């Protein structure tokens, strides 16, 4: 699935999912978790008067407030406990790649200039773009970090003048460096994010409350005043240029054909009993 919230207590475990995954969740978690549809019961309605640990790198303050409000006490645990007991298989990461201007319809320098103008209008010094899909839009890049979506796992800081920093693993940026879209001294390893923030000069930051983790917000607010919590990329990329509109129409045609074939398969060819 693509969404879920697991909560492990001393005697009970809960798995909150939406309506897409209720059958799957019961099958795959067996009797280890009580399955709850999150749109019917928020965690804070069920779990109260406890101290609950969480990884501040994986949640935003807005998420935690929505889930729990003031029902429990939250404690930051900076070492992810699941990583301590479960080791994923290390696979070779593929490099990020660029879209051509013909596909994107706008050069990345033009987008950065628009964002710098907004930063100046809001009288800020920096914008922290924490949503990877927004970084992909700004720099016209894509990646292979997710199995079914070309979103590159990275973050971006844009300064009101010339500062630009891409927070990502350097070994995935070989192509982007060759294209001179970014320079080596502009690449920051994720573990060095706090060092970068300490060395930046200025007073005011714009962040995105939808996607900026508790950890990164705390690091930024330890030195800077956060004056806005909405990433301007959302509004800019909502207005599609002619190339994007043309390619969206093409994508809808391809998607429509695929969906039609799938529905035909379900109703006419498939003989198995299928669930969600």
Coordinates of C-alpha atoms in Angstrom, one line a residue:
X1 CA 0.0 0.0 0.0
X2 CA 0.9 3.7 -0.2
X3 CA -0.5 4.9 3.2
X4 CA -0.7 3.6 6.7
X5 CA 0.1 4.3 10.3
X6 CA 1.4 1.7 12.7
X7 CA 1.3 2.1 16.5
X8 CA 2.9 -0.4 18.7
X9 CA 2.0 -0.4 22.4
X10 CA 3.0 -2.7 25.3
X11 CA 0.0 -5.0 24.9
X12 CA -1.8 -3.9 21.7
X13 CA -0.8 -2.9 18.2
X14 CA -2.9 -0.8 15.8
X15 CA -2.7 -0.4 12.0
X16 CA -4.6 2.6 10.7
X17 CA -5.3 2.4 6.9
X18 CA -7.9 3.9 4.6
X19 CA -10.6 2.1 2.7
X20 CA -8.3 0.9 -0.1
X21 CA -6.3 -1.4 2.2
X22 CA -8.6 -2.9 4.8
X23 CA -8.8 -6.4 3.4
X24 CA -5.1 -6.4 2.4
X25 CA -4.1 -5.2 5.9
X26 CA -6.0 -7.9 7.7
X27 CA -4.5 -10.6 5.4
X28 CA -0.9 -9.4 5.7
X29 CA -0.8 -8.4 9.4
X30 CA -2.8 -11.5 10.5
X31 CA -3.6 -11.1 14.2
X32 CA -0.7 -8.9 15.1
X33 CA -2.5 -5.6 14.6
X34 CA -6.0 -4.3 15.1
X35 CA -7.0 -2.8 11.8
X36 CA -8.8 0.6 11.9
X37 CA -10.0 2.7 9.1
X38 CA -8.4 6.1 9.7
X39 CA -11.2 8.1 8.1
X40 CA -13.6 6.7 10.7
X41 CA -11.4 6.9 13.8
X42 CA -8.4 9.1 14.2
X43 CA -5.6 7.6 16.4
X44 CA -6.2 10.2 19.1
X45 CA -9.8 9.0 19.6
X46 CA -8.6 5.5 20.5
X47 CA -5.1 6.0 22.1
X48 CA -5.2 8.4 25.1
X49 CA -3.1 9.3 28.1
X50 CA 0.1 7.6 26.9
X51 CA 3.6 8.7 26.0
X52 CA 4.2 7.7 22.4
X53 CA 7.6 7.7 20.7
X54 CA 7.9 8.8 17.0
X55 CA 10.6 9.3 14.4
X56 CA 10.7 13.1 13.8
X57 CA 12.2 12.6 10.4
X58 CA 9.0 10.8 9.2
X59 CA 6.2 13.1 10.5
X60 CA 5.2 16.7 10.2
X61 CA 3.8 18.8 13.1
X62 CA 0.6 19.1 11.1
X63 CA 0.2 15.4 10.8
X64 CA 0.8 14.7 14.5
X65 CA -1.6 17.4 15.5
X66 CA -4.2 15.9 13.1
X67 CA -3.7 12.4 14.4
X68 CA -3.4 13.0 18.1
X69 CA -4.4 16.6 18.9
X70 CA -3.7 16.8 22.7
X71 CA -4.7 13.2 23.5
X72 CA -1.2 11.9 24.3
X73 CA 2.3 13.0 25.1
X74 CA 4.7 12.6 22.1
X75 CA 8.4 11.9 22.5
X76 CA 10.9 12.3 19.7
X77 CA 13.1 9.2 19.0
X78 CA 15.9 10.2 16.7
X79 CA 17.1 6.7 15.9
X80 CA 14.4 4.8 13.9
X81 CA 13.6 1.7 15.9
X82 CA 12.4 -0.3 12.9
X83 CA 15.8 0.3 11.2
X84 CA 17.4 -1.3 14.2
X85 CA 15.6 -4.6 13.7
X86 CA 14.8 -4.7 10.0
X87 CA 17.5 -4.3 7.3
X88 CA 16.3 -3.7 3.8
X89 CA 18.2 -5.3 0.9
X90 CA 20.6 -2.7 -0.4
X91 CA 20.1 -2.2 -4.2
X92 CA 22.1 0.0 -6.5
X93 CA 20.4 3.3 -6.9
X94 CA 19.9 4.7 -10.4
X95 CA 20.8 8.2 -11.2
X96 CA 18.4 11.2 -11.4
X97 CA 17.8 12.4 -14.9
X98 CA 16.5 15.6 -16.5
X99 CA 13.5 16.3 -18.6
X100 CA 14.0 18.3 -21.8
X101 CA 12.6 21.8 -21.9
X102 CA 10.3 20.6 -24.7
X103 CA 8.6 18.2 -22.2
X104 CA 8.5 20.5 -19.2
X105 CA 7.6 23.6 -21.2
X106 CA 9.8 25.8 -19.0
X107 CA 13.5 26.0 -18.2
X108 CA 14.4 25.3 -14.6
X109 CA 16.2 28.7 -14.3
X110 CA 13.0 30.4 -15.1
X111 CA 11.2 28.6 -12.3
X112 CA 13.9 29.4 -9.8
X113 CA 13.7 33.1 -10.8
X114 CA 10.0 33.1 -10.2
X115 CA 10.5 31.5 -6.8
X116 CA 13.2 34.0 -5.9
X117 CA 10.9 36.9 -6.7
X118 CA 8.2 35.3 -4.4
X119 CA 10.9 34.9 -1.6
X120 CA 11.7 38.6 -1.9
X121 CA 8.1 39.7 -2.0
X122 CA 7.5 37.8 1.2
X123 CA 10.6 39.4 2.7
X124 CA 12.2 36.0 3.4
X125 CA 15.8 34.9 2.9
X126 CA 15.3 31.3 2.0
X127 CA 12.7 28.8 0.8
X128 CA 12.9 25.1 1.9
X129 CA 11.2 22.8 -0.6
X130 CA 10.6 19.6 1.3
X131 CA 8.2 17.9 -1.1
X132 CA 10.3 15.8 -3.5
X133 CA 7.7 16.2 -6.2
X134 CA 8.1 20.0 -6.0
X135 CA 11.8 19.7 -6.3
X136 CA 11.3 17.5 -9.4
X137 CA 9.1 20.2 -10.8
X138 CA 11.5 23.1 -10.1
X139 CA 14.6 21.4 -11.4
X140 CA 12.8 19.4 -14.2
X141 CA 14.3 16.2 -12.9
X142 CA 13.0 12.7 -12.2
X143 CA 14.4 9.6 -10.4
X144 CA 14.0 5.9 -9.6
X145 CA 13.7 6.0 -5.8
X146 CA 10.1 4.8 -5.8
X147 CA 9.1 1.6 -7.7
X148 CA 6.1 3.0 -9.5
X149 CA 6.6 6.7 -9.5
X150 CA 9.6 8.8 -11.0
X151 CA 9.9 11.1 -8.0
X152 CA 13.5 11.7 -6.9
X153 CA 14.0 11.6 -3.2
X154 CA 15.6 15.0 -2.5
X155 CA 15.0 18.4 -0.9
X156 CA 16.0 21.9 -2.1
X157 CA 16.9 25.2 -0.5
X158 CA 16.6 28.4 -2.6
X159 CA 18.0 31.7 -1.4
X160 CA 16.7 35.0 -2.3
X161 CA 19.9 35.8 -4.2
X162 CA 22.2 33.2 -5.6
X163 CA 22.2 30.4 -2.9
X164 CA 20.9 27.0 -4.1
X165 CA 21.4 23.7 -2.2
X166 CA 20.2 20.3 -3.2
X167 CA 19.8 17.9 -0.2
X168 CA 20.4 14.4 -1.6
X169 CA 22.9 11.6 -1.9
X170 CA 25.7 12.7 -4.3
X171 CA 26.0 9.4 -6.0
X172 CA 22.6 9.8 -7.6
X173 CA 23.4 13.2 -9.1
X174 CA 26.1 12.3 -11.6
X175 CA 24.0 13.2 -14.6
X176 CA 22.7 16.4 -13.1
X177 CA 26.3 17.5 -12.3
X178 CA 27.4 16.7 -15.9
X179 CA 24.6 18.9 -17.2
X180 CA 25.9 21.7 -14.9
X181 CA 22.4 22.0 -13.5
X182 CA 23.9 21.7 -10.1
X183 CA 27.5 22.0 -8.8
X184 CA 29.2 19.7 -6.3
X185 CA 29.5 22.3 -3.7
X186 CA 25.7 22.8 -3.9
X187 CA 25.0 19.2 -2.9
X188 CA 24.4 18.5 0.7
X189 CA 24.2 15.0 2.2
X190 CA 21.0 14.6 4.2
X191 CA 22.9 13.9 7.4
X192 CA 24.6 17.3 7.0
X193 CA 21.4 19.3 6.8
X194 CA 21.9 20.8 10.3
X195 CA 25.4 21.9 9.5
X196 CA 24.1 23.6 6.3
X197 CA 21.5 25.5 8.3
X198 CA 24.0 26.6 10.9
X199 CA 26.2 28.1 8.2
X200 CA 23.5 30.0 6.3
X201 CA 23.2 33.7 6.9
X202 CA 19.9 35.6 7.2
X203 CA 16.9 35.6 9.4
X204 CA 13.7 34.3 7.7
X205 CA 12.7 31.0 6.1
X206 CA 9.6 29.8 4.2
X207 CA 8.8 26.1 4.7
X208 CA 5.9 23.8 3.8
X209 CA 3.8 22.5 6.8
X210 CA 2.4 19.7 4.6
X211 CA 5.8 18.0 4.1
X212 CA 8.5 19.5 6.3
X213 CA 9.4 16.9 8.9
X214 CA 9.4 17.8 12.6
X215 CA 13.2 17.2 12.6
X216 CA 13.9 19.6 9.7
X217 CA 11.5 22.2 11.0
X218 CA 13.2 22.1 14.4
X219 CA 16.6 22.5 12.9
X220 CA 15.5 25.5 10.8
X221 CA 13.6 27.2 13.6
X222 CA 16.6 26.8 16.0
X223 CA 18.3 29.6 14.0
X224 CA 15.7 31.2 11.7
X225 CA 12.3 32.7 12.0
X226 CA 9.7 30.7 10.0
X227 CA 7.5 33.4 8.5
X228 CA 5.4 31.3 6.1
X229 CA 4.4 27.6 6.0
X230 CA 3.2 27.2 2.4
X231 CA 5.5 26.2 -0.5
X232 CA 4.7 28.6 -3.4
X233 CA 5.5 25.7 -5.8
X234 CA 2.0 24.4 -5.4
X235 CA 0.4 27.4 -6.9
X236 CA 3.0 27.9 -9.6
X237 CA 2.9 24.3 -10.9
X238 CA -1.0 24.3 -10.8
X239 CA -1.0 26.6 -13.8
X240 CA -0.1 24.4 -16.7
X241 CA 1.8 25.7 -19.7
X242 CA 1.0 24.6 -23.3
X243 CA 3.5 21.7 -23.3
X244 CA 2.2 20.3 -20.0
X245 CA -1.4 20.5 -21.3
X246 CA -0.5 18.7 -24.5
X247 CA 1.3 16.0 -22.6
X248 CA -1.6 15.6 -20.1
X249 CA -4.0 15.0 -22.9
X250 CA -1.7 12.3 -24.3
X251 CA -1.3 10.7 -20.8
X252 CA -5.1 10.6 -20.4
X253 CA -5.6 8.8 -23.7
X254 CA -3.0 6.2 -22.7
X255 CA -4.5 5.9 -19.3
X256 CA -8.0 5.6 -20.7
X257 CA -7.0 2.8 -23.0
X258 CA -5.3 0.9 -20.1
X259 CA -8.3 1.3 -17.8
X260 CA -10.7 0.1 -20.5
X261 CA -8.5 -3.0 -21.1
X262 CA -8.5 -3.6 -17.4
X263 CA -12.2 -3.4 -17.0
X264 CA -12.8 -5.6 -20.0
X265 CA -10.4 -8.2 -18.4
X266 CA -12.3 -8.1 -15.1
X267 CA -15.7 -8.6 -16.7
X268 CA -15.0 -10.9 -19.6
X269 CA -11.7 -12.8 -19.2
X270 CA -10.9 -13.1 -15.5
X271 CA -12.2 -16.3 -13.9
X272 CA -10.7 -15.8 -10.5
X273 CA -12.4 -14.4 -7.4
X274 CA -10.6 -11.1 -6.8
X275 CA -10.8 -8.6 -3.9
X276 CA -9.6 -5.0 -3.6

